[in-house]
Short mmCIF file of C-alpha atoms and ligand atoms in Angstrom, two decimals:
data_model
loop_
_atom_site.label_atom_id
_atom_site.label_comp_id
_atom_site.label_asym_id
_atom_site.label_seq_id
_atom_site.Cartn_x
_atom_site.Cartn_y
_atom_site.Cartn_z
CA MET A 263 11.75 -29.68 -11.89
CA SER A 264 11.19 -25.95 -12.11
CA ILE A 265 8.09 -24.37 -10.65
CA ILE A 266 7.00 -23.55 -14.25
CA GLY A 267 6.50 -27.25 -14.79
CA TYR A 268 3.74 -27.28 -12.23
CA PHE A 269 1.45 -25.10 -14.31
CA SER A 270 0.79 -28.00 -16.62
CA LEU A 271 0.22 -30.43 -13.76
CA MET A 272 -3.15 -31.94 -13.04
CA ILE A 273 -2.98 -34.58 -10.39
CA ASP A 274 -6.51 -35.61 -9.57
CA LEU A 275 -6.87 -37.34 -6.23
CA ARG A 276 -10.46 -36.25 -5.60
CA SER A 277 -11.72 -39.81 -5.93
CA ASP A 278 -10.99 -43.18 -7.50
CA THR A 279 -14.05 -42.48 -9.67
CA VAL A 280 -12.08 -40.05 -11.88
CA THR A 281 -10.31 -42.75 -13.89
CA LYS A 282 -10.86 -43.10 -17.62
CA PRO A 283 -10.92 -46.47 -19.41
CA THR A 284 -7.49 -47.65 -20.53
CA PRO A 285 -7.02 -48.30 -24.27
CA ALA A 286 -7.28 -52.06 -23.64
CA MET A 287 -10.47 -51.63 -21.61
CA LEU A 288 -11.94 -49.44 -24.36
CA GLU A 289 -11.11 -52.10 -26.90
CA ALA A 290 -12.90 -54.72 -24.78
CA MET A 291 -15.90 -52.40 -24.62
CA MET A 292 -15.96 -51.74 -28.35
CA SER A 293 -15.86 -55.40 -29.21
CA ALA A 294 -18.53 -56.47 -26.69
CA GLU A 295 -21.35 -58.69 -27.80
CA VAL A 296 -24.58 -57.03 -26.69
CA GLY A 297 -28.34 -57.50 -26.53
CA ASP A 298 -31.33 -55.99 -24.74
CA ASP A 299 -30.56 -56.43 -21.06
CA VAL A 300 -34.09 -55.57 -19.92
CA PHE A 301 -35.06 -58.79 -21.70
CA GLY A 302 -32.11 -60.49 -19.98
CA ALA A 303 -30.59 -60.91 -23.45
CA ASP A 304 -27.24 -59.14 -23.15
CA PRO A 305 -24.59 -61.90 -23.13
CA THR A 306 -21.86 -59.64 -21.76
CA VAL A 307 -24.01 -58.50 -18.83
CA ASN A 308 -25.11 -62.09 -18.20
CA HIS A 309 -21.50 -63.22 -18.18
CA LEU A 310 -20.54 -60.48 -15.68
CA GLN A 311 -23.44 -61.34 -13.38
CA GLN A 312 -22.79 -65.09 -13.55
CA ARG A 313 -19.08 -64.89 -12.95
CA LEU A 314 -19.50 -62.54 -9.99
CA ALA A 315 -22.20 -64.73 -8.45
CA GLU A 316 -19.85 -67.71 -8.83
CA MET A 317 -16.89 -65.81 -7.46
CA PHE A 318 -18.83 -64.88 -4.31
CA GLY A 319 -20.66 -68.20 -4.05
CA MET A 320 -23.99 -66.38 -4.22
CA GLU A 321 -27.01 -67.40 -6.28
CA ASP A 322 -27.44 -64.43 -8.54
CA ALA A 323 -26.33 -60.91 -9.40
CA LEU A 324 -27.70 -57.77 -11.04
CA TYR A 325 -25.79 -55.10 -12.95
CA CYS A 326 -26.96 -51.55 -12.14
CA PRO A 327 -25.90 -48.02 -13.12
CA SER A 328 -24.47 -47.02 -9.74
CA GLY A 329 -23.55 -48.14 -6.24
CA THR A 330 -26.18 -45.86 -4.85
CA MET A 331 -28.74 -47.83 -6.82
CA THR A 332 -27.45 -51.25 -5.72
CA ASN A 333 -27.43 -50.14 -2.08
CA GLN A 334 -30.88 -48.58 -2.33
CA ILE A 335 -32.31 -51.66 -4.02
CA ALA A 336 -30.86 -53.89 -1.28
CA LEU A 337 -32.46 -51.75 1.42
CA ARG A 338 -35.79 -51.82 -0.39
CA ILE A 339 -35.98 -55.57 -0.97
CA ALA A 340 -35.01 -56.41 2.60
CA SER A 341 -37.49 -54.21 4.45
CA ARG A 342 -41.01 -52.91 4.81
CA PRO A 343 -41.94 -49.25 5.23
CA GLN A 344 -41.36 -48.02 8.83
CA ASP A 345 -38.48 -50.43 9.42
CA GLU A 346 -35.09 -49.39 10.78
CA VAL A 347 -31.57 -49.89 9.42
CA ILE A 348 -28.65 -50.22 11.81
CA CYS A 349 -25.52 -48.58 10.40
CA ASP A 350 -22.59 -46.38 11.36
CA LYS A 351 -23.19 -42.64 11.31
CA ARG A 352 -20.46 -42.29 8.65
CA SER A 353 -21.98 -44.83 6.25
CA HIS A 354 -22.45 -44.03 2.61
CA ILE A 355 -26.01 -45.44 2.75
CA TYR A 356 -26.86 -42.79 5.33
CA LEU A 357 -24.62 -39.82 4.51
CA TYR A 358 -24.17 -39.83 0.76
CA GLU A 359 -27.28 -41.27 -0.84
CA GLY A 360 -29.50 -38.21 -0.62
CA GLY A 361 -31.68 -39.52 2.18
CA GLY A 362 -32.57 -42.39 -0.15
CA MET A 363 -33.46 -44.89 2.56
CA ALA A 364 -36.24 -42.56 3.71
CA TYR A 365 -37.28 -41.46 0.23
CA ASN A 366 -37.14 -44.79 -1.59
CA SER A 367 -38.02 -47.24 1.15
CA MET A 368 -39.53 -45.26 4.05
CA LEU A 369 -36.82 -46.43 6.43
CA SER A 370 -35.12 -44.69 9.33
CA PRO A 371 -31.52 -45.26 10.36
CA LYS A 372 -30.22 -46.21 13.80
CA LEU A 373 -26.86 -44.49 13.70
CA LEU A 374 -23.98 -46.02 15.63
CA ASP A 375 -20.55 -44.55 16.25
CA GLY A 376 -18.08 -47.30 15.43
CA ASP A 377 -14.29 -47.32 15.30
CA ARG A 378 -13.68 -45.22 12.19
CA GLY A 379 -17.03 -46.46 10.97
CA ARG A 380 -16.66 -50.10 11.90
CA ILE A 381 -19.42 -51.25 14.22
CA THR A 382 -19.29 -54.35 16.44
CA ALA A 383 -21.60 -57.30 17.07
CA GLU A 384 -22.08 -56.03 20.61
CA MET A 385 -23.20 -52.62 19.34
CA VAL A 386 -25.60 -54.21 16.87
CA ALA A 387 -27.10 -56.48 19.54
CA ALA A 388 -27.60 -53.52 21.89
CA ASN A 389 -29.47 -51.53 19.22
CA ILE A 390 -32.09 -53.98 18.00
CA ASN A 391 -35.54 -52.73 18.90
CA PRO A 392 -37.82 -55.16 20.77
CA PRO A 393 -40.04 -56.47 17.96
CA ASP A 394 -43.22 -56.32 20.04
CA ASP A 395 -43.03 -52.64 20.96
CA ILE A 396 -45.24 -50.78 18.46
CA HIS A 397 -43.68 -47.43 19.39
CA LEU A 398 -40.38 -48.41 17.91
CA PRO A 399 -39.51 -49.02 14.29
CA ARG A 400 -38.91 -52.66 13.49
CA THR A 401 -35.21 -53.38 13.09
CA SER A 402 -34.78 -55.28 9.85
CA ILE A 403 -31.38 -54.54 8.27
CA VAL A 404 -27.78 -54.15 9.36
CA GLY A 405 -25.65 -52.28 6.82
CA LEU A 406 -21.84 -52.54 6.89
CA GLU A 407 -19.31 -50.83 4.61
CA ASN A 408 -15.93 -52.36 3.71
CA THR A 409 -13.64 -50.62 3.13
CA MET A 410 -15.05 -47.75 5.15
CA ASN A 411 -14.73 -44.59 3.09
CA LYS A 412 -15.32 -42.02 5.82
CA GLY A 413 -13.07 -44.01 8.17
CA GLY A 414 -10.08 -43.50 5.85
CA GLY A 415 -10.54 -46.68 3.82
CA CYS A 416 -10.15 -48.93 6.85
CA ILE A 417 -10.84 -52.65 6.69
CA TYR A 418 -13.24 -54.70 8.80
CA ASP A 419 -11.91 -57.61 10.84
CA ILE A 420 -13.71 -60.57 9.30
CA ASN A 421 -14.12 -62.13 12.74
CA GLU A 422 -16.20 -59.15 13.80
CA ILE A 423 -18.34 -59.59 10.69
CA LYS A 424 -18.83 -63.26 11.61
CA ALA A 425 -20.00 -62.18 15.08
CA ILE A 426 -22.39 -59.63 13.50
CA ARG A 427 -23.71 -62.37 11.19
CA LYS A 428 -24.49 -64.45 14.27
CA VAL A 429 -26.44 -61.59 15.86
CA CYS A 430 -28.34 -61.11 12.60
CA ASP A 431 -29.21 -64.82 12.46
CA GLU A 432 -30.42 -64.80 16.05
CA ASN A 433 -32.66 -61.81 15.37
CA GLY A 434 -33.83 -62.43 11.82
CA LEU A 435 -31.98 -59.42 10.39
CA HIS A 436 -30.78 -58.92 6.83
CA LEU A 437 -27.05 -58.21 6.59
CA HIS A 438 -26.06 -55.97 3.66
CA LEU A 439 -22.53 -55.03 2.62
CA ASP A 440 -21.76 -51.81 0.84
CA GLY A 441 -18.67 -53.26 -0.81
CA ALA A 442 -17.98 -50.31 -3.10
CA ARG A 443 -14.29 -50.94 -2.34
CA LEU A 444 -14.44 -54.54 -1.14
CA PHE A 445 -11.68 -55.63 -3.54
CA ASN A 446 -9.37 -53.05 -1.95
CA ALA A 447 -9.93 -54.87 1.35
CA LEU A 448 -9.53 -58.35 -0.15
CA VAL A 449 -6.17 -57.68 -1.82
CA GLU A 450 -4.81 -56.52 1.54
CA THR A 451 -6.20 -59.28 3.76
CA GLY A 452 -5.94 -62.16 1.30
CA GLU A 453 -9.53 -63.13 2.15
CA SER A 454 -11.67 -64.47 -0.68
CA PRO A 455 -14.89 -63.16 -2.19
CA SER A 456 -16.63 -66.42 -1.24
CA GLU A 457 -15.90 -65.84 2.45
CA TYR A 458 -17.83 -62.61 2.08
CA GLY A 459 -20.56 -64.28 0.07
CA GLU A 460 -21.12 -66.68 2.94
CA LEU A 461 -21.50 -63.90 5.49
CA PHE A 462 -23.81 -61.41 3.78
CA ASP A 463 -27.35 -61.63 2.45
CA THR A 464 -26.66 -58.96 -0.17
CA ILE A 465 -23.44 -57.33 -1.38
CA SER A 466 -22.93 -54.26 -3.57
CA ILE A 467 -19.69 -54.03 -5.56
CA CYS A 468 -18.62 -50.90 -7.49
CA PHE A 469 -16.69 -51.10 -10.75
CA SER A 470 -16.36 -47.35 -11.20
CA LYS A 471 -14.00 -46.93 -8.23
CA GLY A 472 -10.59 -48.57 -7.94
CA LEU A 473 -11.42 -51.16 -10.57
CA GLY A 474 -11.35 -48.40 -13.18
CA ALA A 475 -14.52 -49.05 -15.20
CA PRO A 476 -16.49 -46.01 -16.34
CA VAL A 477 -19.91 -47.08 -15.02
CA GLY A 478 -21.62 -49.69 -12.96
CA SER A 479 -22.17 -51.67 -9.80
CA VAL A 480 -23.39 -55.17 -9.16
CA LEU A 481 -25.79 -56.35 -6.47
CA LEU A 482 -25.33 -59.94 -5.27
CA GLY A 483 -27.88 -62.02 -3.39
CA THR A 484 -30.18 -65.03 -3.58
CA ALA A 485 -32.22 -65.75 -6.71
CA ASP A 486 -35.27 -64.40 -4.83
CA HIS A 487 -33.44 -61.20 -3.89
CA ILE A 488 -32.37 -60.60 -7.47
CA ARG A 489 -35.84 -61.28 -8.86
CA GLU A 490 -37.21 -58.59 -6.56
CA ALA A 491 -34.21 -56.36 -7.23
CA LYS A 492 -35.04 -56.34 -10.95
CA ARG A 493 -38.49 -54.91 -10.22
CA VAL A 494 -36.99 -52.16 -8.09
CA ARG A 495 -34.22 -51.41 -10.60
CA LYS A 496 -36.94 -50.96 -13.26
CA VAL A 497 -38.98 -48.51 -11.22
CA LEU A 498 -35.85 -46.52 -10.37
CA GLY A 499 -35.19 -46.20 -14.10
CA GLY A 500 -32.13 -48.42 -13.97
CA GLY A 501 -33.12 -50.98 -16.61
CA MET A 502 -30.65 -50.42 -19.44
CA ARG A 503 -30.64 -51.90 -22.92
CA GLN A 504 -27.39 -52.72 -24.82
CA VAL A 505 -25.43 -52.12 -21.66
CA GLY A 506 -22.98 -54.92 -22.37
CA TYR A 507 -20.70 -52.21 -23.77
CA LEU A 508 -20.33 -51.00 -20.19
CA ALA A 509 -20.39 -54.42 -18.56
CA ALA A 510 -17.47 -55.38 -20.82
CA ALA A 511 -15.38 -52.81 -18.98
CA CYS A 512 -16.29 -54.50 -15.69
CA ASN A 513 -15.34 -57.92 -17.03
CA TYR A 514 -12.06 -56.45 -18.18
CA ALA A 515 -11.50 -54.92 -14.74
CA LEU A 516 -12.08 -58.27 -13.02
CA ASP A 517 -9.42 -59.81 -15.26
CA HIS A 518 -6.82 -57.06 -15.07
CA HIS A 519 -7.41 -54.51 -12.32
CA ILE A 520 -7.75 -56.38 -9.05
CA ASP A 521 -4.19 -57.31 -8.09
CA ARG A 522 -2.89 -53.89 -9.06
CA LEU A 523 -5.02 -52.25 -6.32
CA LYS A 524 -2.04 -52.99 -4.07
CA GLU A 525 -0.06 -50.40 -6.01
CA ASP A 526 -2.69 -47.79 -5.18
CA HIS A 527 -2.37 -48.72 -1.52
CA ALA A 528 1.42 -48.40 -1.54
CA ARG A 529 1.17 -44.94 -3.13
CA ALA A 530 -1.50 -43.89 -0.63
CA ARG A 531 0.77 -44.90 2.26
CA ILE A 532 3.54 -42.67 0.90
CA LEU A 533 1.16 -39.72 0.56
CA GLY A 534 -0.02 -40.34 4.13
CA GLU A 535 3.54 -40.33 5.42
CA GLU A 536 4.26 -37.02 3.68
CA MET A 537 1.09 -35.38 4.96
CA ALA A 538 1.80 -36.57 8.52
CA LYS A 539 5.05 -34.56 8.46
CA LYS A 540 3.29 -31.25 7.81
CA ASP A 541 2.70 -28.91 10.72
CA PHE A 542 -0.77 -28.06 9.41
CA VAL A 543 -1.76 -31.72 9.72
CA GLU A 544 -2.90 -32.84 13.15
CA GLN A 545 -3.15 -36.47 12.18
CA VAL A 546 -3.52 -38.73 9.20
CA LEU A 547 -5.94 -41.60 9.72
CA PRO A 548 -4.05 -44.91 9.42
CA VAL A 549 -3.73 -45.64 5.69
CA GLU A 550 -4.92 -49.21 5.11
CA THR A 551 -5.97 -49.04 1.46
CA ASN A 552 -6.27 -46.26 -1.17
CA ILE A 553 -7.76 -43.46 0.94
CA VAL A 554 -5.76 -40.84 2.85
CA ILE A 555 -7.67 -38.60 5.26
CA SER A 556 -5.66 -35.78 6.84
CA GLU A 557 -7.11 -33.84 9.75
CA LEU A 558 -5.95 -30.22 9.64
CA VAL A 559 -4.98 -27.55 12.14
CA ASN A 560 -4.57 -23.81 11.44
CA PHE A 561 -5.93 -24.36 7.96
CA THR A 562 -9.46 -24.96 6.73
CA PRO A 563 -9.87 -27.61 4.05
CA LYS A 564 -10.93 -24.82 1.68
CA GLN A 565 -7.69 -22.90 2.22
CA LEU A 566 -5.53 -25.95 1.80
CA LEU A 567 -7.40 -27.16 -1.28
CA ALA A 568 -6.98 -23.71 -2.87
CA LYS A 569 -3.22 -23.91 -2.32
CA PHE A 570 -3.09 -27.43 -3.72
CA GLU A 571 -5.10 -26.39 -6.75
CA GLN A 572 -2.75 -23.54 -7.56
CA LEU A 573 -0.07 -26.20 -7.79
CA GLY A 574 -2.18 -28.59 -9.86
CA LEU A 575 -3.19 -31.06 -7.17
CA TYR A 576 -6.87 -31.80 -6.62
CA ALA A 577 -8.42 -33.31 -3.49
CA VAL A 578 -11.73 -32.93 -1.63
CA ALA A 579 -12.76 -31.60 1.76
CA PHE A 580 -13.94 -34.36 4.05
CA GLY A 581 -15.97 -32.79 6.80
CA PRO A 582 -15.14 -29.41 8.33
CA GLN A 583 -11.53 -30.19 9.28
CA ALA A 584 -10.15 -32.81 6.93
CA VAL A 585 -9.09 -33.37 3.34
CA ARG A 586 -9.15 -36.65 1.44
CA PHE A 587 -6.87 -38.06 -1.24
CA VAL A 588 -7.83 -41.23 -3.09
CA THR A 589 -5.26 -43.04 -5.21
CA HIS A 590 -6.30 -44.90 -8.35
CA LEU A 591 -5.46 -46.41 -11.72
CA ASP A 592 -4.66 -43.05 -13.33
CA PHE A 593 -2.20 -42.01 -10.60
CA ASP A 594 1.23 -43.45 -11.31
CA ASP A 595 4.68 -43.30 -9.71
CA LYS A 596 5.66 -40.20 -11.65
CA GLN A 597 2.60 -38.34 -10.40
CA LEU A 598 3.28 -39.66 -6.92
CA GLU A 599 6.75 -38.15 -7.06
CA GLN A 600 5.27 -34.83 -8.18
CA ALA A 601 2.57 -34.92 -5.48
CA VAL A 602 5.14 -35.65 -2.78
CA ASP A 603 7.24 -32.77 -4.04
CA LEU A 604 4.25 -30.42 -3.90
CA ILE A 605 3.33 -31.47 -0.38
CA ARG A 606 6.92 -30.94 0.77
CA ARG A 607 6.97 -27.41 -0.68
CA LEU A 608 3.79 -26.30 1.05
C1 PLP B 1427 -18.93 -44.57 -4.34
C2 PLP B 1427 -19.58 -45.29 -3.25
C3 PLP B 1427 -20.85 -45.84 -3.39
C4 PLP B 1427 -21.67 -45.73 -4.65
O1 PLP B 1427 -21.59 -44.54 -5.29
P1 PLP B 1427 -22.12 -44.28 -6.78
O2 PLP B 1427 -21.44 -43.03 -7.12
O3 PLP B 1427 -23.58 -44.17 -6.67
O4 PLP B 1427 -21.70 -45.44 -7.62
C5 PLP B 1427 -21.38 -46.54 -2.33
N1 PLP B 1427 -20.68 -46.68 -1.19
C6 PLP B 1427 -19.45 -46.19 -1.02
C7 PLP B 1427 -18.73 -46.41 0.26
C8 PLP B 1427 -18.85 -45.46 -2.04
O5 PLP B 1427 -17.63 -44.97 -1.87
#
């Protein structure tokens, strides 16, 4: 391929949120049966919520506009003002939700430094505040993220989660999972949604990431959790009306877009291998799913991204010294070949 060909290239690896609905997904959306979901009368939303609750073996589920909202609602319903949330310092709930836990729920975080964002039961146990000391915030929630975005899409060992569950039980703590990319983890490990449903009090799942839907996340929990969650969703402005048109895309994604996540992972591994060969890359975090984080030397992310962009490849800076690629439904083998070619030429 001549260099001229690159001028028409646009390979977008900024995030797995950049996908557009496929023609078949759009068709499913257009033919959705809808109703007013604030009245609980949208059959397509109800179907999505019921089937997810069943899949995870949890009592109930709630469709919301974003994963930020499902996470924020979970934090709110599981705490009182002044409480503390134990989480890794790289967590989405801390780093990327606009300070929401403080703003929406008056919570403070206890930030731990896990292995690429994965904390352990021992770390959790060592960071629970004594409940009788009025100087200290009351520890009420442990928040995990799987896969861990800022840790390069790495996957939790389910045995560690079981040990964390035990610590939570012993101390009366709520265990929440930010499962924005949980299905990416599940297709790799072969674990089932119901194993996760058993371990967590609440789970947030995103449909607008690897699953390829345009909008939406679902919060899973007990019937009591979801009853409370509906009140919070309303006050956050997240009660939507004929939203079955969007939920239909999520139903479609559950039927058609889960197994194929493995393809994204295979492509991400190839990108990781190519980046690791470059002398401006100090290291690539181990590629376990669809995220490739490359730590740079002699190049700032801004400089590298500018070079990529001239060639038609888009990525994002991830901290002061790293760039991130995320593979997704709209990144195919042909684009992979082109991306590899571009990286080799740099
Ligand atoms: C994308 C994402 C979310 C939710 O983001 P929204 O854009 O609000 O849907 C939550 N957690 C993680 C780890 C994410 O990557």
